[in-house]
Short mmCIF file of C-alpha atoms and ligand atoms in Angstrom, two decimals:
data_model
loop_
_atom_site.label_atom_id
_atom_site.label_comp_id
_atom_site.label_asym_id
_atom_site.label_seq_id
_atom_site.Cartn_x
_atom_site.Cartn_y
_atom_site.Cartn_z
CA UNK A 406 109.18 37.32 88.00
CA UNK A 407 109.71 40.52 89.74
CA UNK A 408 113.17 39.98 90.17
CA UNK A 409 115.92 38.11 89.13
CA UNK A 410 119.83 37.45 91.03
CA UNK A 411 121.86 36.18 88.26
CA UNK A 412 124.81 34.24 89.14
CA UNK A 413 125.89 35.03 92.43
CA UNK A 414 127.51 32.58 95.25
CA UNK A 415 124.43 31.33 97.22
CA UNK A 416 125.83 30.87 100.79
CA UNK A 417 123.64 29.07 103.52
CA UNK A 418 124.64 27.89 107.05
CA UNK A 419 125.20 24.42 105.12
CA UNK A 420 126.57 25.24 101.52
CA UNK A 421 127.90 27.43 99.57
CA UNK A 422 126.90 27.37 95.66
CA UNK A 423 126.62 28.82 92.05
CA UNK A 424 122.88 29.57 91.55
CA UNK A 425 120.21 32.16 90.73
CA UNK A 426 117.10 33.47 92.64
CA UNK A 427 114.08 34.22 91.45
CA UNK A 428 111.38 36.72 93.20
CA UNK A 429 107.78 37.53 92.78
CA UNK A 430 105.55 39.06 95.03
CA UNK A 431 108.15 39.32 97.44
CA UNK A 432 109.12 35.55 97.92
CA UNK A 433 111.49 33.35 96.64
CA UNK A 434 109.86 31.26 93.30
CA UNK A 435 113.27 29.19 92.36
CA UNK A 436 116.54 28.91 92.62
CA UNK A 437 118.15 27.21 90.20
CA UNK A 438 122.00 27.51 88.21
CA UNK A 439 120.58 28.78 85.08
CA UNK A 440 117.06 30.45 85.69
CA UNK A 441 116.41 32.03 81.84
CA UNK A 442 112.47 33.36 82.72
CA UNK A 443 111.81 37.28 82.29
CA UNK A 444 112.05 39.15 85.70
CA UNK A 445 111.38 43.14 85.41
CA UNK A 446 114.67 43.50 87.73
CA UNK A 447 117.73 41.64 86.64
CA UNK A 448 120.77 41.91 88.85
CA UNK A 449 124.11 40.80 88.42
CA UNK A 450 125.90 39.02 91.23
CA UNK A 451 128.90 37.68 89.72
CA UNK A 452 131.48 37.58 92.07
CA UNK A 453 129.42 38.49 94.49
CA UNK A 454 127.93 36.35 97.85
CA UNK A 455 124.12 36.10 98.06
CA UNK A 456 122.68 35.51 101.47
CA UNK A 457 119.76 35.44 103.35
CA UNK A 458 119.47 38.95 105.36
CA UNK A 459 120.74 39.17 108.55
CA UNK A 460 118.12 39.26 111.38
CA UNK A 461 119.30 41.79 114.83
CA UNK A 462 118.12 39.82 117.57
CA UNK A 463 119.04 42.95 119.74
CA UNK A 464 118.36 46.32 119.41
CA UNK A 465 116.84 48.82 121.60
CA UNK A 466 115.63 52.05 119.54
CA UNK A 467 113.48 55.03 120.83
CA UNK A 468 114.06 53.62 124.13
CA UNK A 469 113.99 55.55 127.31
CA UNK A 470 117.12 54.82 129.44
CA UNK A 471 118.41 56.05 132.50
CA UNK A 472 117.29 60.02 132.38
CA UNK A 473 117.61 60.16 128.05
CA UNK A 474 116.27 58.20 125.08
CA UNK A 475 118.73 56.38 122.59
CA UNK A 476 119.10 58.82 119.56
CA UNK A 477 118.32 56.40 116.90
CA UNK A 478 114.49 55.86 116.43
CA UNK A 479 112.60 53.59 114.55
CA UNK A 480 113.80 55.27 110.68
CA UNK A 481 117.69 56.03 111.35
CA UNK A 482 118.27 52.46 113.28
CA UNK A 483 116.48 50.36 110.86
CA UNK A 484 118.38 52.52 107.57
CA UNK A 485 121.50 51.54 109.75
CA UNK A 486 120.84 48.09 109.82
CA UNK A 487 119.70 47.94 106.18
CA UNK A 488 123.43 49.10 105.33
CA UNK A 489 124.63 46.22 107.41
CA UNK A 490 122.60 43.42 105.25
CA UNK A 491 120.14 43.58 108.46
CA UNK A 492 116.62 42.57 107.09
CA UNK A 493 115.07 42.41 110.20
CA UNK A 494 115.89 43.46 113.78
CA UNK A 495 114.22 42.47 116.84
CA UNK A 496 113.69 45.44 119.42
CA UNK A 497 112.87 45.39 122.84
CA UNK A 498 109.54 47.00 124.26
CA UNK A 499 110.08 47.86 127.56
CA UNK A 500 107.62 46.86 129.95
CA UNK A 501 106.14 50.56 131.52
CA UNK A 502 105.69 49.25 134.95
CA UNK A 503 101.93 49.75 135.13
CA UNK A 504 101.34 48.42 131.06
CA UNK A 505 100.12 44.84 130.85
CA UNK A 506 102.38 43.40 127.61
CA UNK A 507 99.53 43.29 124.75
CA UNK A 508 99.66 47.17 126.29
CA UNK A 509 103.72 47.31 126.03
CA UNK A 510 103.54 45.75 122.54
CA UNK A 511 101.03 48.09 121.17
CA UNK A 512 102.97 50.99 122.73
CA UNK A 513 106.25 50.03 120.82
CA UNK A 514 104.29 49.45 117.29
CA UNK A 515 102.93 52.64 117.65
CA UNK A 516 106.37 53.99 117.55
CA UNK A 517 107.53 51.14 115.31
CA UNK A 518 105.18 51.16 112.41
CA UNK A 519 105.60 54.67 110.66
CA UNK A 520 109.26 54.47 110.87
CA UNK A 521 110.97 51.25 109.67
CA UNK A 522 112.41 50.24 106.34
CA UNK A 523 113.19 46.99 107.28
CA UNK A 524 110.65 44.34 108.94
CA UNK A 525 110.92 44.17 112.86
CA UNK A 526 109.86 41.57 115.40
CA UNK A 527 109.56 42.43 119.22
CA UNK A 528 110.27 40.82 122.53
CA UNK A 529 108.91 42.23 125.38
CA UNK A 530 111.45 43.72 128.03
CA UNK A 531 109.93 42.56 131.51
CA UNK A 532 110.15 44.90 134.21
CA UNK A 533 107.51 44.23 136.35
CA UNK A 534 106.13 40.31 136.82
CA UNK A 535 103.00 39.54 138.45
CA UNK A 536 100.80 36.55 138.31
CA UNK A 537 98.25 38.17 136.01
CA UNK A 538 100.69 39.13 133.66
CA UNK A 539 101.37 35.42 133.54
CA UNK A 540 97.95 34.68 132.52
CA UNK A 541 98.42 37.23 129.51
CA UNK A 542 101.12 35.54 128.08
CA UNK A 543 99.14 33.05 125.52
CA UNK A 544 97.40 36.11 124.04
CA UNK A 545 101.18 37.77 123.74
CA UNK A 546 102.04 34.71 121.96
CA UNK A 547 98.89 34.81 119.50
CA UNK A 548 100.18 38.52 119.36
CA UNK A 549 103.30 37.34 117.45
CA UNK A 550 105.96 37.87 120.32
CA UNK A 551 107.47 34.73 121.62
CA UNK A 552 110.55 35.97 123.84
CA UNK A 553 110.51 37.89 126.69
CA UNK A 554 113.87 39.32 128.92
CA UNK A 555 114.70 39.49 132.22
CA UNK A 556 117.11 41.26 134.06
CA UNK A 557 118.90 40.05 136.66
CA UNK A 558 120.75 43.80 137.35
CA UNK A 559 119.66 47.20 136.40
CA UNK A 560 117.53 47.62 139.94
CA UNK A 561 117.83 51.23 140.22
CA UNK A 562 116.84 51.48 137.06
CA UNK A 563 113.75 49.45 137.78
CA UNK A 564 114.45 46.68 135.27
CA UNK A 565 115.77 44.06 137.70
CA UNK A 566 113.60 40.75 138.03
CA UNK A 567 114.27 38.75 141.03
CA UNK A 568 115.32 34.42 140.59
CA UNK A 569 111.98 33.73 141.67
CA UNK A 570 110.25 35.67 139.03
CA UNK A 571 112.53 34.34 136.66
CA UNK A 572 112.00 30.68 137.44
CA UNK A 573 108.41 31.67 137.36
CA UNK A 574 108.78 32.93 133.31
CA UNK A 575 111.08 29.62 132.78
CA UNK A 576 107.98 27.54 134.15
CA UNK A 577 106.19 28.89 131.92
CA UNK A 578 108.70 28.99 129.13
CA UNK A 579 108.34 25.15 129.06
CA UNK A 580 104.41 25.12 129.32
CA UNK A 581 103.95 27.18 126.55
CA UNK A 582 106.97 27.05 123.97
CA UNK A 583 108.24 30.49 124.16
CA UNK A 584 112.12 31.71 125.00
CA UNK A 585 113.00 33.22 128.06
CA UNK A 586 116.07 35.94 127.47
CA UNK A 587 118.12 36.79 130.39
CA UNK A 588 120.76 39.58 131.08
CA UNK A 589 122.86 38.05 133.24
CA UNK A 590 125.23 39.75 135.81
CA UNK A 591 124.84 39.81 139.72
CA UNK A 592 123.26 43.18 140.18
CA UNK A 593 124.45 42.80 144.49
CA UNK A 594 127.71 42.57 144.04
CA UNK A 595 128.15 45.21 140.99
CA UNK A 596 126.07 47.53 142.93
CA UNK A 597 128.43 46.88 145.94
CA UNK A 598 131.43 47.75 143.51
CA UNK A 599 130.06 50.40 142.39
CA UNK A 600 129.47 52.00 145.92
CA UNK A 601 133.16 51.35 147.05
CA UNK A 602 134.48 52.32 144.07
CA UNK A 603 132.43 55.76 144.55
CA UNK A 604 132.93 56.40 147.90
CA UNK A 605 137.13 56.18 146.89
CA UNK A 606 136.06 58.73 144.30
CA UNK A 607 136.99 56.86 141.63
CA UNK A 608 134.34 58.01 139.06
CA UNK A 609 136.19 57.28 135.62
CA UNK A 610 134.57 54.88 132.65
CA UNK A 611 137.54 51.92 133.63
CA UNK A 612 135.78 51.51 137.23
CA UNK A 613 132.49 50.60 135.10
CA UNK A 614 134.46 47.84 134.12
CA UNK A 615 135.91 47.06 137.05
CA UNK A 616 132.44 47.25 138.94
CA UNK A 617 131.39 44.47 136.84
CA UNK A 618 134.35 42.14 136.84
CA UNK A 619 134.29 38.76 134.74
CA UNK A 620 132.53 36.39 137.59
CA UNK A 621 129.87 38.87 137.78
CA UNK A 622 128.52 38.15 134.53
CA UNK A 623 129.92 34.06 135.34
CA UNK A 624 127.95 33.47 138.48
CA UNK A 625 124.91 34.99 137.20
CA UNK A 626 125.42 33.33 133.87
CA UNK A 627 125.59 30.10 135.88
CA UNK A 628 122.63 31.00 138.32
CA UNK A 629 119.97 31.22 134.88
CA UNK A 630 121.47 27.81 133.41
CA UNK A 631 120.54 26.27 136.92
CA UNK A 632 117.20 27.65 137.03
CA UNK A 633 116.24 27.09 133.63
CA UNK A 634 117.54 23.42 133.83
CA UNK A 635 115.14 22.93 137.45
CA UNK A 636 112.18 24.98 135.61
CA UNK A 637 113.42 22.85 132.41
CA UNK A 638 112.44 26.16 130.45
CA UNK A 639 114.22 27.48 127.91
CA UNK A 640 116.73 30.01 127.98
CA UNK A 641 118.56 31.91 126.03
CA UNK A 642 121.67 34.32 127.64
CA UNK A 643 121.95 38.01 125.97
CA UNK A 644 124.99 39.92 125.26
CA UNK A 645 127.42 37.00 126.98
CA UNK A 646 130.93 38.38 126.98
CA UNK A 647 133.56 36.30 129.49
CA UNK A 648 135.04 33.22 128.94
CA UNK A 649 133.58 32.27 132.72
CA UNK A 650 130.12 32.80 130.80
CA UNK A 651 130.97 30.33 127.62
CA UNK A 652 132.80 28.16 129.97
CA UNK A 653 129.67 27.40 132.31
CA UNK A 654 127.31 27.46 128.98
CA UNK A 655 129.66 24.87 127.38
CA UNK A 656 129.04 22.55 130.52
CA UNK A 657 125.37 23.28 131.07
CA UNK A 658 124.43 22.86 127.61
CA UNK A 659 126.02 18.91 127.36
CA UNK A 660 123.57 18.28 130.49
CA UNK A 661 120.30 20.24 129.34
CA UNK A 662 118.15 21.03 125.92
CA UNK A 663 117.40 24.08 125.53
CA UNK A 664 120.04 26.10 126.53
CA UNK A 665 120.98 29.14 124.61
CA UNK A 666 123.97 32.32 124.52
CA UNK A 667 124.11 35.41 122.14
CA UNK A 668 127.17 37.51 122.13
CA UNK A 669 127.72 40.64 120.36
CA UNK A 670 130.72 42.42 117.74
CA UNK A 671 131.75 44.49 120.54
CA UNK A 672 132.73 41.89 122.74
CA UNK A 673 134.54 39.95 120.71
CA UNK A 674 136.99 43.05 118.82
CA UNK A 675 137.15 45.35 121.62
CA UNK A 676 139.05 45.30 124.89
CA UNK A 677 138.45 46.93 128.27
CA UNK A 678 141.60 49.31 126.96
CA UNK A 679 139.12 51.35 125.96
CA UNK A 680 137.58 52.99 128.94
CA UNK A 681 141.29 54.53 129.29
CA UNK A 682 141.43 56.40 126.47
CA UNK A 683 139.89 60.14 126.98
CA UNK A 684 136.57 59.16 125.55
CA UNK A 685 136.16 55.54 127.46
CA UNK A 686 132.59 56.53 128.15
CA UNK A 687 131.51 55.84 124.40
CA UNK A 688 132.19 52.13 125.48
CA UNK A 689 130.38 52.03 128.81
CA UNK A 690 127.94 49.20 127.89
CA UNK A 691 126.40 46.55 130.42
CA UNK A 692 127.92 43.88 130.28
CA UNK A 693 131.56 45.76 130.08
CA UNK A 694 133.90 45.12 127.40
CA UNK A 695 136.33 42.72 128.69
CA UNK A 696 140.09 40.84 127.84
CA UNK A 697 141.77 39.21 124.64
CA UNK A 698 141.29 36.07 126.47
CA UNK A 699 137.51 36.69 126.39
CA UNK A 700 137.40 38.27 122.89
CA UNK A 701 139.36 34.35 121.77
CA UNK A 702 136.64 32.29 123.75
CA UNK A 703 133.57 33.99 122.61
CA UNK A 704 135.30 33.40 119.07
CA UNK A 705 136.02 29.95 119.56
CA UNK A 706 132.21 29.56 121.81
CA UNK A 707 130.81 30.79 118.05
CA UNK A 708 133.27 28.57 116.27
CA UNK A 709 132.13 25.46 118.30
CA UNK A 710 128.35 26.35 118.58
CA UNK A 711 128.18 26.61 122.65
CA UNK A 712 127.52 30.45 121.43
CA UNK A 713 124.44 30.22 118.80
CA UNK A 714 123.94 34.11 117.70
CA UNK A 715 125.84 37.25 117.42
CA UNK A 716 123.35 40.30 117.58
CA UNK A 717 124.40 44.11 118.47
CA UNK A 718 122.26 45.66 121.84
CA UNK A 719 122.32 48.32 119.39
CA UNK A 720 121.99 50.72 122.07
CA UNK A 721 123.00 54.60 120.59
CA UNK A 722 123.30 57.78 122.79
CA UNK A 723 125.39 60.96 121.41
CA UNK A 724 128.47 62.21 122.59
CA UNK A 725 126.35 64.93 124.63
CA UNK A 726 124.32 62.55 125.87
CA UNK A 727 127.28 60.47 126.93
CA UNK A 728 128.13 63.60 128.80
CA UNK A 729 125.87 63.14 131.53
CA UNK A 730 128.46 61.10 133.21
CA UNK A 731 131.13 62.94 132.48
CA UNK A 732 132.66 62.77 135.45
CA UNK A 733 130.64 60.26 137.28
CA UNK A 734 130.65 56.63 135.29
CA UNK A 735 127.65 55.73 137.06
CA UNK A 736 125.68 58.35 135.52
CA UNK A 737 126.86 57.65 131.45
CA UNK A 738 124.03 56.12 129.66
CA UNK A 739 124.99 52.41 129.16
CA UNK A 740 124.62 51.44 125.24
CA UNK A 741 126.33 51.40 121.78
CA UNK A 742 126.04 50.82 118.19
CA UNK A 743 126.02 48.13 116.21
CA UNK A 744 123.52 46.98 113.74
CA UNK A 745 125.63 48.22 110.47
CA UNK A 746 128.45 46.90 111.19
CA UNK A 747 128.08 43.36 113.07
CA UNK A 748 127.93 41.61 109.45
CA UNK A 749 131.05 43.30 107.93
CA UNK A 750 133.26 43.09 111.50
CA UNK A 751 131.92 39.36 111.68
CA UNK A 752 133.71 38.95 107.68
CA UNK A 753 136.05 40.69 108.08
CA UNK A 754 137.63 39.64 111.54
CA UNK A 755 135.88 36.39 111.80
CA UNK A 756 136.04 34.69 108.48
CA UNK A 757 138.79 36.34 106.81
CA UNK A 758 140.83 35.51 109.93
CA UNK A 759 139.64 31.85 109.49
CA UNK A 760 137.90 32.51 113.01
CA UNK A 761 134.39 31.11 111.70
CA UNK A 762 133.36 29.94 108.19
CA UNK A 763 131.01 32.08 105.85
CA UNK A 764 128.41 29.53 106.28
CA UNK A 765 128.74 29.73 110.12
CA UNK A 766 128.16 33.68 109.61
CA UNK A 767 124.92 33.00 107.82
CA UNK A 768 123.86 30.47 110.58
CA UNK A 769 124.74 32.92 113.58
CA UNK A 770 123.09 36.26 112.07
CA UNK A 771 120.35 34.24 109.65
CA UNK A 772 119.24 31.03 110.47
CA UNK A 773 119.57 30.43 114.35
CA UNK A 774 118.34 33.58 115.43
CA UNK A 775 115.04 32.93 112.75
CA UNK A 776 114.87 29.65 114.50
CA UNK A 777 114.87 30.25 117.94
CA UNK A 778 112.65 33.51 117.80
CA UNK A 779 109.93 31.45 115.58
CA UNK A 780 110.56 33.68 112.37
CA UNK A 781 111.92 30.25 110.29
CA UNK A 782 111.28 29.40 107.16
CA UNK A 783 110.03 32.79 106.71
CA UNK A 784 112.81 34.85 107.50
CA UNK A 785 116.60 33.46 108.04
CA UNK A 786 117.20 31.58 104.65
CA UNK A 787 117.22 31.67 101.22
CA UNK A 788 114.39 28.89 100.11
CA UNK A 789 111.67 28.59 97.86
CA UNK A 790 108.50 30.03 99.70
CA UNK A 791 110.77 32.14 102.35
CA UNK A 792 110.57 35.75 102.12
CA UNK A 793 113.28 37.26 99.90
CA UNK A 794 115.03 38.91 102.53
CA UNK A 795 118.33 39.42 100.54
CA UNK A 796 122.03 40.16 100.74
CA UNK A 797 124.32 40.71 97.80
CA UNK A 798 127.77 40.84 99.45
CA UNK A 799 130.76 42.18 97.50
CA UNK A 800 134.05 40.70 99.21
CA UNK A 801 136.18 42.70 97.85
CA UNK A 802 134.69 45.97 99.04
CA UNK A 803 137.00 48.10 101.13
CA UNK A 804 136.05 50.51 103.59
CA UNK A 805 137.39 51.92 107.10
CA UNK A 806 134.35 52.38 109.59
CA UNK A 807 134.22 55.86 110.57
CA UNK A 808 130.83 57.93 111.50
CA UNK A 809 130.89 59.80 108.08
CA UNK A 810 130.39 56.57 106.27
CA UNK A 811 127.83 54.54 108.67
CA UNK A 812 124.23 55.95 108.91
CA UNK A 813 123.52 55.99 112.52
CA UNK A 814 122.23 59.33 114.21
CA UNK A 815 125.10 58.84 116.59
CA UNK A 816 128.18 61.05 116.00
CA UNK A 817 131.19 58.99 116.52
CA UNK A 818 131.63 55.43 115.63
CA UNK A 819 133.43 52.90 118.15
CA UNK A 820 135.01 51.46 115.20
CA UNK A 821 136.52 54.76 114.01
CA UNK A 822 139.68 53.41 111.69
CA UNK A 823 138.97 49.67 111.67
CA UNK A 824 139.17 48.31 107.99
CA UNK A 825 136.58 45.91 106.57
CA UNK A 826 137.32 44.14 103.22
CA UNK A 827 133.79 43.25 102.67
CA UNK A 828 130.41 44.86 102.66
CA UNK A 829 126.76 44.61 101.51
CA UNK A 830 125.83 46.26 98.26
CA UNK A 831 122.32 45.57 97.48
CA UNK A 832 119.74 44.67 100.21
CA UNK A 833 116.37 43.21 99.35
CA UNK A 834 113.88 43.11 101.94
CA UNK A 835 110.74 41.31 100.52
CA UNK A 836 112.14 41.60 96.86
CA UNK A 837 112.26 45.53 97.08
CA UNK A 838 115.43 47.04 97.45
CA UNK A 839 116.29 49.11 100.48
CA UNK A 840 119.77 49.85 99.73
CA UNK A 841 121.31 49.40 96.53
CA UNK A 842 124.65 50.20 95.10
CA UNK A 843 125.29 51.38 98.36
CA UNK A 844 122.79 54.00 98.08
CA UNK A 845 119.66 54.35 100.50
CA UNK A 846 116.36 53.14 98.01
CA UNK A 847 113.86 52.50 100.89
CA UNK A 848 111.02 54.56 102.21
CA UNK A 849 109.80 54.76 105.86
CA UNK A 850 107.47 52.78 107.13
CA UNK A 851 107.31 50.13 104.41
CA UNK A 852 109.02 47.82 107.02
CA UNK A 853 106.27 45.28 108.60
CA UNK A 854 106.27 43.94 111.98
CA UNK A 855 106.62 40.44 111.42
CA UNK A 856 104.03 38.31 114.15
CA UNK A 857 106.81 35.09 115.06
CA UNK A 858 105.93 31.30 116.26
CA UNK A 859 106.79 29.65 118.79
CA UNK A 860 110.32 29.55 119.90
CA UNK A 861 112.07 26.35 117.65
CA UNK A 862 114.88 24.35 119.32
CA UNK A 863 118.65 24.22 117.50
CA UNK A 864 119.92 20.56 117.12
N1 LIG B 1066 122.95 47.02 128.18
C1 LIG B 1066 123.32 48.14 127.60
O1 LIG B 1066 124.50 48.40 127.47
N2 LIG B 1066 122.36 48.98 127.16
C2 LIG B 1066 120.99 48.72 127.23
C3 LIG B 1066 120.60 47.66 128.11
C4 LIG B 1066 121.67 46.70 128.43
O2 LIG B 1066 121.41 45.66 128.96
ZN1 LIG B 1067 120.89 43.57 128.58
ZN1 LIG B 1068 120.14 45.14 125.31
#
């Protein structure tokens, strides 16, 4: 064996037991409570959680947004997320508007493939539909990318897809197996806001929130359930963060299969309070961070299962480049971080606070999102024959979030001064260790883009 986790607390989305884990050639050989064979590395986990490595359905680095490019690229965002027990993230290649998608995809792996330390899957970020783009989509799929997102705002910014083209992609959704994700918010009536809340001169970070109030995100979240349940496609809602939006998910999902939300640490620890302190444009992120009320449903959405991931829209731009709207909202570049710390904020403020169990932290970071983006068994549990994509978890570790201890290129932290009591120590991705003791062990570019199957229903 190449490796050896001696007796650690194995946690999966369905138990939680005593065992060790064997590796060799970067898989998982055995687990078993007493495994006495030779391995070259022997670690102890006593006291320790072992879990299968979380996968970042959302992140966005190197990408080109609204006049800038987020600051973490392929190397500092995936060394972020390998801090955060994130063994895989899933970026978003954004559709050039004259790129087919096997063009897109190869664009983003160029960047990709040098860089990461951890493996990476990609969806493809539609921005531009047409029919012969349809007719592309079964060689994406043989490509390894089985998700694609639409947005319903961001027209300026020539992202928006119209409802027909995105009944079109949830036609197809259904035809061929893949998952259609959706940003949902009404992009006429925030752009509406926006303009009367302009011409008033009221240019501060709160009237990004208030642009973009709660029924924004609720109508539109309501609008993609109804198409996807005509189209019978399948659907699954990004970055959901009102309790209008878990509300109408709750409903739609006890009438139709398929049906799917992600929400993200932001939403559920921060409140719109932030936008009035004199850096609110940090938090300017679409959707806008929102009430308590809506911080307790998306817990309780997780809690119950209506919500079936938490990922991060890892999203970084500086302070300087934050600065571009400094005294226009509509011009701050909409994004923040999140990849190291969604697995230590979901511990420590979701199952320390008896919010959600460990094992439903392993099932919302691990196992759905490896299911529904066609990466299980490979990825998103610990099993004989899966890759050992592995997370030694001390619970006892202390530390308050703060830029100088996160590994991010960005230069403040949103989290400045929250306390975790729990962290990842050693991360394994494919039996070699990226971070141990805390300490960065992994080299660029020895992350591999991981080609996923076809998108797998949740019970
Ligand atoms: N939301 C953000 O905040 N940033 C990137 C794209 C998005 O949808
Ligand atoms: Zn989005
Ligand atoms: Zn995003």
């Amino acid at each position: 064996m190449d490796l050896l986790i001696k007796n650690g607390t194995i946690v999966t989305p369905k138990d939680t037991f005593k065992a060790d884990i064997g590796v060799k050639d970067g898989k998982i050989v055995a687990i078993a409570s007493n495994i006495t064979e030779k391995a070259q590395e022997v670690v102890d986990a006593s006291g320790k959680y072992v879990m299968p490595g979380g996968i970042d359905a959302h992140t966005h680095m190197e990408m080109p947004f609204m006049g800038t490019t987020t600051v973490d690229d392929f190397e500092y965002g995936t060394i972020a997320a390998a801090f955060g027990g994130v063994t895989t993230i899933l970026d978003f290649a954004i559709q050039p508007k004259d790129k087919t998608f096997l063009e897109t995809i190869s664009l983003w792996r160029g960047k990709a493939d040098p860089k990461v330390v951890v493996d990476y899957g990609i969806h493809v970020a539609v921005t531009n539909l047409t029919e012969d783009l349809v007719k592309e989509i079964p060689k994406v799929l043989e490509a390894g990318v089985s998700s694609f997102k639409l947005f319903m705002p961001y027209r300026k910014e020539g992202l928006m897809s119209d409802d027909g083209r995105i009944y079109r992609m949830l036609e197809e959704s259904r035809r061929l197996g893949f998952l259609v994700q959706l940003h949902a918010e009404n992009n006429s009536v925030l752009e509406l806001l926006i303009e009367r809340y302009v011409s008033l001169g009221k240019l501060s970070a709160e009237y990004h929130a208030k642009s973009r109030p709660n029924f924004v995100e609720g109508e539109a979240v309501h609008r993609g359930l109804a198409l996807a349940a005509a189209a019978g496609g399948n659907l699954y809602i990004v970055h959901m963060s009102t309790k209008e939006g878990v509300a109408e998910l709750s409903r739609m999902k006890k009438l139709y299969s398929n049906l799917y939300g992600e929400t993200c640490p932001h939403y559920l620890i921060l409140t719109d309070e932030k936008y009035l302190s004199p850096k609110g444009r940090r938090y300017i992120m679409s959707p806008p961070l929102r009430g308590k009320a809506d911080n307790e449903a998306l817990w309780e959405g997780l809690a119950n299962g209506t919500l079936s991931t938490v990922a991060t829209d890892h999203c970084t731009f500086t302070d300087a480049q934050k600065d571009l709207g400094k005294d226009n909202f509509t011009k701050v570049p909409n994004g923040v971080p999140g990849t190291e710390t969604m697995i230590p904020i979901l511990y420590s403020e979701g199952v320390s606070k008896n919010r959600i169990s460990l094992n439903k932290l392993v099932e919302v970071v691990s196992y759905n999102p490896a299911k529904l983006f066609g990466l299980y068994p490979r990825k998103g549990t610990l099993n004989v024959g899966s890759d050992a994509d592995i997370v030694v978890f001390d619970p006892d570790f202390e530390m308050e979030l703060s830029q100088e201890n996160l590994h991010s290129r960005i230069d403040y932290s949103i989290y400045e001064g929250v306390k975790v009591k729990g962290m990842p120590i050693h991360v394994f991705v494919r039996g070699k260790p990226v971070v141990y003791n805390r300490e960065f062990v992994g080299k660029k570019g020895t992350g591999k883009f991981v080609p996923r199957g076809k998108y797998q229903p949740l019970n």
